[in-house]
Amino acid sequence: MSSEVRFTDFKSDKQPTWCPGCGDFGTMNGMMKALANTGNDPDNTFVVAGIGCSGKIGTYMHSYALHGVHGRALPVGTGVKLANPDLEVMVAGGDGDGYSIGAGHFIHAVRRNVDMTYVVMDNRIYGLTKGQASPTSREDFETSTTPEGPKQPPVNPLALALSAGGSFIAQSFSTDAQRHTEIVQKAIEHDGFGFVNVFSPCVTFNDVDTYDYFRDSIVDLDDEDHDPTDRDAAKEKILDADKEYQGILYQNEESVPYSELHGLDSNMADIPDGAPEGAMDLVREFY
Amino acid sequence: MPDDLNWAIGGEAGDGIDSTGKIFAQALSRAGRHVFTSKDFASRIRGGYTAYKIRSSTDRVESVVDRLDILVALTERTIDENLDELHDDSVIIYDGERTEMEDIEIPGEMTGLSVPLQRLAEEAGGAIMQNIVALGAACEVTNFPIENLDSALEKKFGSKGESIVSNNKEAARKGQEFVAEEFDHEFDYDLDTTDNDYVLLNGDQAIGMGAIAAGCRFYAGYPITPATDVMEYLTGRIEQFGGEVVQAEDELSAINMALGAARAGARSMTATSGPGIDLMTETFGLVATSETPLVIADVMRSGPSTGMPTKQEQGDLNMTLYGGHGEIPRFVLAPTNVAECFQKTVEAFNLAEKYQTPVFLLADLSMAVTEQTFEPETFDMDAVEIDRGKIVDDDEVEAWTDERDRFQPHFSTADGVSPRALPGTKNAAHMSTGLEHNSLGRRTEDTDVRIEQVDKRNRKVETAKEQEDWSPREFGDSDSDNLVISWGSNEGAMREALEFLDEEDIDVRFLSVPYIFPRPDLSDDIEAADEVIVVECNESGQFADVLEHDALTRVKRVNKYNGVRFKADELAEDIKEQLQSEEVTA
């Protein structure tokens, strides 16, 4: 790690193919800044992504990275972090990736509390497949596959995380660069699974959950005197369907991450040249 | 009577059949006798017929046969279930004082020994020990020194305290004495002991042991019969070597966690059975195209769908050979016996890292749950070699960067194997993806690069075909015109079938193949033989199909798919029948 790392060191020389104005630009910039601000560099950082617009992030960032299959980014990140605790692991996903196909992995990743950061670029629509409803789409949101709206309530990812025992639950808005960066930074610094749902508007397919909508409706928790260590207060805010909050909704400061709980502190890549010392004991056990 | 003894205990699931059988197997092993065990079990926790069978001899035993000499029957059904294997000299031990057993009929000329198992167990300290009373009775019938049973009881119950151990020893003695005093009968069985020290373990345990020996430090899996023993073996042991077992939320997660750990540089594996392999298939292509070393064990059971979870089959060959969309370079290894589960697992990790590919380990239920004795040196830890392939360190990175100093993890080399930089290596940060990509790992749809990368990945397989030994193992008469080929766990039964065939002056050359892909080229062997028979535990003859494809000819087949492994004597009959048959049916 080096104190001279700048956030641009995390930028690859590949120009993003996201639509001009896409919220993902801001989301990614904040992630890179947060990584640099927390003293990481590309050689010790591993970024995992799944499929969709969010999945492209591994190409646009410069770090060790894996672009995996749809919805399975969290298990990959879990494996990376447990195998090498020295790595800073950041998992990026979209609302489809994380709350639909990967919903099962999401709640289990939350309860496993591996020390990594999960950033979800939530635009409340499927963008890369050209505009179908996502799990966070509004009940009446008309799309090509839901001409009269999904007619089912949207998933509340924060509530899922809280009920699964989440130790760090936050929400940010991609265009509010400073606040978003600060929130992701705190997620990185958190000892455990740092979850940030980011409002990352889709300018092409979502004409409801737009920049203007979020700008007008977002309430910053810092202005609300919210105590993030108070789980009941967090619950109240998270279940308030009428408001869009920005900030850290809940943080368990006593959180003990998986690796610490399981005594994992060494890099599993380091193995002996032959069978490990004491391996014959494994045989003797069967006498 | 021959020294070869076939013993079984049967009853309802929940009766402690498994642990009782295991104790007797251990006692025989400790007495320097070879042991080969098999299980009949149902997919339920309590109730339903279940049995633990032991074949034991002072010579090596590699299979089961269609004969049962001594049966401890805890239920009447146990006798019915085994009627075909019982014979006139068989001895049946049962508790005639139990109401449901008091009127049972001992079939034919067989000897029935009514031993009050429960009453004697209570006298020794508790009804729970009734199976141990039966073991004591079995010791008397077979003239087997009961001290060996004591030693197995000490191993089993030692951690539970001295009184538990001594009560069990007492229970065994009561069974022994009852038979000695109450029955004025000369038994035909007289078990020899030797001074040999054997270890006794099953295929799943051998896979787990091989994994630790090979430096595997990360295992993610989801419980499934009959692969769970791999995870249970590793749990609590891999941690002693700095590793971790994660019970994932499903198989999709398991293989992706294992993939993540492998990308971080750990030797990593997952194990499952057919239904789990189906779920994991999604990720096979990602493992292959991201060129991640990963070992995936498939401990096969009867399919399709949930099939028969507790029964034997070798039905997943095609699944591991072809599973996944698109075309995926991979290796498929099939250990042929319990000891090979250890050796092939070690080999699988080396192949995975040398060639940066998924490696499938095809085991099966009959091998996974079979406990077998071995000389401890069979698991030679000093012989374990670790080859991590082309891992580059900080100083070597520069040799693999492009004109703009970017590391090329998918550089197209002559042998197809690219440099591998583990995360943390300086100046080698790179991405990898399941999308088609260029040498940097970045997405491309460039037609030339596509072809270059596909060819590069496939070249690894060509390199491996040249550099590694994919030979089959040969048994029987090498000059015979009758050629039998099998893969995986049929080897033991077939080797013993050779002896039965030999007694009838039928000579056979037997090739046992532990590699499905790449596999040995058997075209010349097939061409040279008059009769070619492929033996496998599935209905369609999946291996026979690939051999026919390789050799461009038809072969005869012996297939078994009733859920029970091949028995040596029965297999000999099947082979004989096929040799006499005119027709090649496929």
Short mmCIF file of C-alpha atoms in Angstrom, two decimals, chain B residues 15-309:
data_model
loop_
_atom_site.label_atom_id
_atom_site.label_comp_id
_atom_site.label_asym_id
_atom_site.label_seq_id
_atom_site.Cartn_x
_atom_site.Cartn_y
_atom_site.Cartn_z
CA ASP B 15 -30.53 -48.73 14.57
CA GLY B 16 -26.85 -47.83 14.60
CA ILE B 17 -26.13 -50.16 11.69
CA ASP B 18 -23.45 -47.94 10.25
CA SER B 19 -21.39 -47.44 13.37
CA THR B 20 -21.71 -51.09 14.38
CA GLY B 21 -20.51 -52.22 10.97
CA LYS B 22 -17.68 -49.76 11.12
CA ILE B 23 -16.55 -51.07 14.51
CA PHE B 24 -16.41 -54.64 13.20
CA ALA B 25 -14.59 -53.50 10.04
CA GLN B 26 -12.10 -51.72 12.25
CA ALA B 27 -11.66 -54.81 14.44
CA LEU B 28 -10.94 -56.95 11.38
CA SER B 29 -8.53 -54.36 10.02
CA ARG B 30 -6.76 -54.15 13.37
CA ALA B 31 -6.35 -57.90 13.28
CA GLY B 32 -4.39 -57.50 10.06
CA ARG B 33 -7.21 -58.63 7.81
CA HIS B 34 -8.17 -56.87 4.63
CA VAL B 35 -11.62 -55.35 4.55
CA PHE B 36 -13.93 -54.10 1.83
CA THR B 37 -17.25 -52.66 2.92
CA SER B 38 -20.45 -51.71 1.17
CA LYS B 39 -23.72 -50.25 2.30
CA ASP B 40 -27.35 -50.70 1.45
CA PHE B 41 -29.06 -47.58 2.65
CA ALA B 42 -32.19 -45.63 2.00
CA SER B 43 -32.61 -41.90 1.65
CA ARG B 44 -34.19 -41.32 5.04
CA ILE B 45 -32.95 -40.66 8.54
CA ARG B 46 -34.97 -43.23 10.45
CA GLY B 47 -36.76 -46.36 9.36
CA GLY B 48 -36.43 -48.34 6.16
CA TYR B 49 -34.06 -51.20 5.53
CA THR B 50 -30.37 -50.48 5.81
CA ALA B 51 -27.32 -52.73 5.96
CA TYR B 52 -23.58 -52.53 6.33
CA LYS B 53 -21.66 -55.33 4.65
CA ILE B 54 -18.10 -56.40 5.11
CA ARG B 55 -16.04 -58.68 2.99
CA SER B 56 -12.81 -59.66 4.69
CA SER B 57 -9.84 -61.83 3.86
CA THR B 58 -6.16 -62.07 4.68
CA ASP B 59 -5.63 -61.39 0.97
CA ARG B 60 -6.57 -58.06 -0.58
CA VAL B 61 -10.25 -57.71 -1.39
CA GLU B 62 -11.27 -55.36 -4.14
CA SER B 63 -14.97 -55.98 -4.53
CA VAL B 64 -18.16 -57.45 -3.19
CA VAL B 65 -19.50 -60.88 -4.15
CA ASP B 66 -22.95 -62.38 -4.22
CA ARG B 67 -22.50 -64.31 -0.97
CA LEU B 68 -23.29 -63.65 2.66
CA ASP B 69 -21.90 -65.92 5.37
CA ILE B 70 -22.92 -64.28 8.62
CA LEU B 71 -25.86 -61.95 9.00
CA VAL B 72 -26.81 -60.01 12.09
CA ALA B 73 -30.50 -59.44 11.46
CA LEU B 74 -32.08 -56.78 13.64
CA THR B 75 -35.33 -57.06 11.68
CA GLU B 76 -37.08 -59.87 9.86
CA ARG B 77 -36.92 -57.88 6.65
CA THR B 78 -33.12 -58.01 6.80
CA ILE B 79 -33.29 -61.74 6.10
CA ASP B 80 -35.69 -61.28 3.18
CA GLU B 81 -33.59 -58.52 1.67
CA ASN B 82 -30.51 -60.73 1.64
CA LEU B 83 -32.08 -64.07 0.77
CA ASP B 84 -30.35 -64.25 -2.61
CA GLU B 85 -26.93 -63.95 -1.03
CA LEU B 86 -27.49 -66.29 1.90
CA HIS B 87 -26.57 -69.96 1.51
CA ASP B 88 -26.92 -73.21 3.45
CA ASP B 89 -23.84 -72.59 5.59
CA SER B 90 -24.88 -69.06 6.49
CA VAL B 91 -25.33 -68.14 10.13
CA ILE B 92 -28.04 -65.67 11.13
CA ILE B 93 -27.73 -63.94 14.49
CA TYR B 94 -30.97 -62.43 15.82
CA ASP B 95 -32.71 -61.58 19.04
CA GLY B 96 -35.46 -64.18 19.42
CA GLU B 97 -36.64 -62.57 22.65
CA ARG B 98 -37.93 -59.56 20.76
CA THR B 99 -41.65 -59.99 20.09
CA GLU B 100 -41.38 -59.15 16.42
CA MET B 101 -38.53 -61.62 15.97
CA GLU B 102 -39.75 -64.57 18.06
CA ASP B 103 -41.52 -66.36 15.23
CA ILE B 104 -39.04 -65.78 12.43
CA GLU B 105 -38.19 -68.67 10.20
CA ILE B 106 -34.61 -69.42 9.35
CA PRO B 107 -34.57 -70.29 5.66
CA GLY B 108 -33.30 -73.62 4.29
CA GLU B 109 -30.38 -75.29 6.00
CA MET B 110 -29.07 -72.06 7.47
CA THR B 111 -28.14 -71.82 11.12
CA GLY B 112 -30.16 -69.42 13.21
CA LEU B 113 -28.63 -68.25 16.47
CA SER B 114 -31.14 -66.62 18.72
CA VAL B 115 -29.10 -64.41 21.04
CA PRO B 116 -30.93 -62.18 23.56
CA LEU B 117 -29.11 -59.09 22.35
CA GLN B 118 -31.17 -56.58 24.26
CA ARG B 119 -31.26 -58.51 27.56
CA LEU B 120 -27.52 -59.15 27.54
CA ALA B 121 -26.85 -55.51 26.62
CA GLU B 122 -28.96 -54.38 29.57
CA GLU B 123 -27.01 -56.69 31.85
CA ALA B 124 -23.82 -55.07 30.59
CA GLY B 125 -25.11 -51.56 31.28
CA GLY B 126 -27.61 -50.51 28.64
CA ALA B 127 -29.84 -51.72 25.81
CA ILE B 128 -28.05 -49.34 23.48
CA MET B 129 -25.18 -51.82 23.32
CA GLN B 130 -27.23 -54.63 21.77
CA ASN B 131 -25.37 -54.39 18.49
CA ILE B 132 -22.10 -54.82 20.33
CA VAL B 133 -23.48 -58.00 21.91
CA ALA B 134 -24.10 -59.20 18.35
CA LEU B 135 -20.51 -58.38 17.41
CA GLY B 136 -19.30 -60.48 20.35
CA ALA B 137 -21.49 -63.32 19.13
CA ALA B 138 -20.02 -62.95 15.64
CA CYS B 139 -16.52 -63.17 17.11
CA GLU B 140 -17.40 -66.54 18.66
CA VAL B 141 -18.93 -67.86 15.44
CA THR B 142 -15.84 -66.93 13.47
CA ASN B 143 -13.34 -67.87 16.16
CA PHE B 144 -12.05 -64.33 15.91
CA PRO B 145 -9.95 -63.04 18.84
CA ILE B 146 -12.19 -60.63 20.70
CA GLU B 147 -9.21 -58.47 21.74
CA ASN B 148 -9.34 -56.94 18.27
CA LEU B 149 -12.90 -55.89 18.91
CA ASP B 150 -11.79 -54.36 22.22
CA SER B 151 -9.24 -52.30 20.38
CA ALA B 152 -11.84 -51.04 17.91
CA LEU B 153 -14.20 -50.20 20.79
CA GLU B 154 -11.44 -48.23 22.51
CA LYS B 155 -10.93 -46.23 19.33
CA LYS B 156 -14.62 -45.63 18.88
CA PHE B 157 -15.60 -44.80 22.46
CA GLY B 158 -12.28 -43.76 24.01
CA SER B 159 -13.23 -40.10 24.05
CA LYS B 160 -16.48 -40.89 25.87
CA GLY B 161 -14.79 -42.25 28.96
CA GLU B 162 -13.45 -45.43 30.43
CA SER B 163 -16.77 -46.78 31.70
CA ILE B 164 -18.41 -46.59 28.27
CA VAL B 165 -15.49 -48.53 26.82
CA SER B 166 -15.53 -51.20 29.52
CA ASN B 167 -19.32 -51.60 29.32
CA ASN B 168 -19.06 -52.18 25.60
CA LYS B 169 -16.28 -54.71 26.07
CA GLU B 170 -18.46 -56.45 28.64
CA ALA B 171 -21.43 -56.44 26.23
CA ALA B 172 -19.29 -58.05 23.55
CA ARG B 173 -18.12 -60.72 26.01
CA LYS B 174 -21.71 -61.52 26.97
CA GLY B 175 -22.54 -62.13 23.31
CA GLN B 176 -19.48 -64.27 22.86
CA GLU B 177 -20.10 -66.34 25.98
CA PHE B 178 -23.76 -66.84 25.19
CA VAL B 179 -22.95 -68.39 21.82
CA ALA B 180 -20.14 -70.50 23.30
CA GLU B 181 -22.33 -71.84 26.11
CA GLU B 182 -25.76 -72.12 24.53
CA PHE B 183 -24.99 -73.58 21.15
CA ASP B 184 -23.39 -76.92 20.74
CA HIS B 185 -22.43 -76.22 17.19
CA GLU B 186 -19.26 -76.46 15.14
CA PHE B 187 -19.05 -73.36 13.01
CA ASP B 188 -17.29 -73.49 9.67
CA TYR B 189 -15.61 -70.14 10.03
CA ASP B 190 -12.17 -69.66 11.46
CA LEU B 191 -10.69 -66.24 10.82
CA ASP B 192 -6.92 -65.92 10.60
CA THR B 193 -5.21 -62.80 11.82
CA THR B 194 -1.91 -61.30 10.68
CA ASP B 195 0.61 -58.81 12.05
CA ASN B 196 -0.09 -56.32 9.29
CA ASP B 197 -1.17 -52.81 10.13
CA TYR B 198 -3.75 -51.43 7.79
CA VAL B 199 -5.59 -48.15 7.53
CA LEU B 200 -9.30 -48.24 6.76
CA LEU B 201 -10.95 -45.40 4.89
CA ASN B 202 -13.49 -44.59 2.20
CA GLY B 203 -13.22 -42.77 -1.12
CA ASP B 204 -14.65 -39.47 0.08
CA GLN B 205 -12.16 -39.40 2.94
CA ALA B 206 -9.37 -40.25 0.50
CA ILE B 207 -10.40 -37.32 -1.72
CA GLY B 208 -10.33 -34.99 1.29
CA MET B 209 -6.97 -36.34 2.43
CA GLY B 210 -5.57 -35.94 -1.09
CA ALA B 211 -6.82 -32.37 -1.19
CA ILE B 212 -5.04 -31.40 2.04
CA ALA B 213 -1.88 -33.19 0.95
CA ALA B 214 -1.97 -31.33 -2.36
CA GLY B 215 -2.17 -27.97 -0.60
CA CYS B 216 -5.89 -27.34 -1.05
CA ARG B 217 -6.80 -24.67 1.48
CA PHE B 218 -10.26 -23.64 0.43
CA TYR B 219 -13.31 -25.80 0.07
CA ALA B 220 -16.83 -24.58 -0.55
CA GLY B 221 -19.69 -27.01 -0.89
CA TYR B 222 -23.32 -27.74 -0.25
CA PRO B 223 -24.35 -30.97 1.49
CA ILE B 224 -25.45 -33.72 -0.89
CA THR B 225 -25.34 -37.50 -0.77
CA PRO B 226 -22.87 -39.10 -1.40
CA ALA B 227 -20.35 -36.23 -1.58
CA THR B 228 -20.93 -34.77 1.88
CA ASP B 229 -18.25 -36.95 3.45
CA VAL B 230 -15.61 -34.95 1.58
CA MET B 231 -16.80 -31.78 3.27
CA GLU B 232 -17.18 -33.50 6.64
CA TYR B 233 -13.67 -34.89 6.37
CA LEU B 234 -12.16 -31.51 5.52
CA THR B 235 -14.11 -29.66 8.22
CA GLY B 236 -11.94 -29.45 11.32
CA ARG B 237 -8.90 -30.76 9.48
CA ILE B 238 -8.20 -28.25 6.72
CA GLU B 239 -8.18 -25.49 9.36
CA GLN B 240 -5.14 -27.12 10.96
CA PHE B 241 -3.29 -26.30 7.76
CA GLY B 242 -4.56 -22.72 7.47
CA GLY B 243 -7.53 -23.52 5.30
CA GLU B 244 -11.28 -23.12 5.49
CA VAL B 245 -14.42 -25.01 4.60
CA VAL B 246 -17.46 -22.91 3.77
CA GLN B 247 -20.91 -24.43 3.63
CA ALA B 248 -22.40 -22.28 0.92
CA GLU B 249 -26.08 -21.44 0.44
CA ASP B 250 -26.25 -23.51 -2.73
CA GLU B 251 -24.07 -25.15 -5.34
CA LEU B 252 -23.99 -22.04 -7.52
CA SER B 253 -22.47 -20.17 -4.65
CA ALA B 254 -20.14 -23.03 -3.75
CA ILE B 255 -18.43 -23.22 -7.11
CA ASN B 256 -18.22 -19.43 -7.38
CA MET B 257 -16.64 -19.15 -3.94
CA ALA B 258 -14.16 -21.83 -4.90
CA LEU B 259 -13.47 -19.93 -8.10
CA GLY B 260 -12.88 -16.71 -6.14
CA ALA B 261 -10.45 -18.43 -3.78
CA ALA B 262 -8.63 -19.94 -6.74
CA ARG B 263 -8.29 -16.52 -8.36
CA ALA B 264 -6.79 -15.26 -5.13
CA GLY B 265 -4.21 -18.02 -5.53
CA ALA B 266 -5.44 -20.74 -3.19
CA ARG B 267 -5.66 -24.33 -4.29
CA SER B 268 -9.39 -24.62 -4.14
CA MET B 269 -12.09 -27.22 -4.69
CA THR B 270 -15.72 -28.10 -4.45
CA ALA B 271 -17.43 -31.49 -4.42
CA THR B 272 -20.99 -32.42 -5.19
CA SER B 273 -23.12 -35.06 -6.85
CA GLY B 274 -25.15 -35.01 -10.08
CA PRO B 275 -27.94 -32.59 -9.10
CA GLY B 276 -25.32 -30.20 -7.76
CA ILE B 277 -23.21 -30.57 -10.89
CA ASP B 278 -26.25 -29.45 -12.88
CA LEU B 279 -26.37 -26.22 -10.89
CA MET B 280 -22.65 -25.67 -11.07
CA THR B 281 -22.62 -26.10 -14.83
CA GLU B 282 -23.34 -22.41 -15.28
CA THR B 283 -19.89 -21.61 -13.97
CA PHE B 284 -17.86 -24.27 -15.85
CA GLY B 285 -17.39 -21.97 -18.82
CA LEU B 286 -16.31 -19.08 -16.62
CA VAL B 287 -13.71 -21.25 -14.92
CA ALA B 288 -12.40 -22.36 -18.30
CA THR B 289 -12.37 -18.98 -20.07
CA SER B 290 -11.00 -17.06 -17.10
CA GLU B 291 -8.38 -19.85 -17.00
CA THR B 292 -8.82 -20.44 -13.30
CA PRO B 293 -7.42 -23.65 -11.77
CA LEU B 294 -10.26 -25.43 -10.04
CA VAL B 295 -10.95 -28.99 -8.91
CA ILE B 296 -14.60 -30.08 -9.05
CA ALA B 297 -15.41 -33.51 -7.67
CA ASP B 298 -18.59 -35.24 -8.78
CA VAL B 299 -19.38 -38.16 -6.52
CA MET B 300 -21.97 -39.75 -8.78
CA ARG B 301 -25.22 -41.35 -7.72
CA SER B 302 -28.24 -42.63 -9.65
CA GLY B 303 -29.87 -40.00 -11.82
CA PRO B 304 -31.51 -38.30 -13.58
CA SER B 305 -33.12 -35.61 -11.45
CA THR B 306 -33.03 -36.69 -7.81
CA GLY B 307 -32.96 -40.29 -9.09
CA MET B 308 -31.87 -42.66 -6.35
CA PRO B 309 -29.73 -40.57 -4.01
#
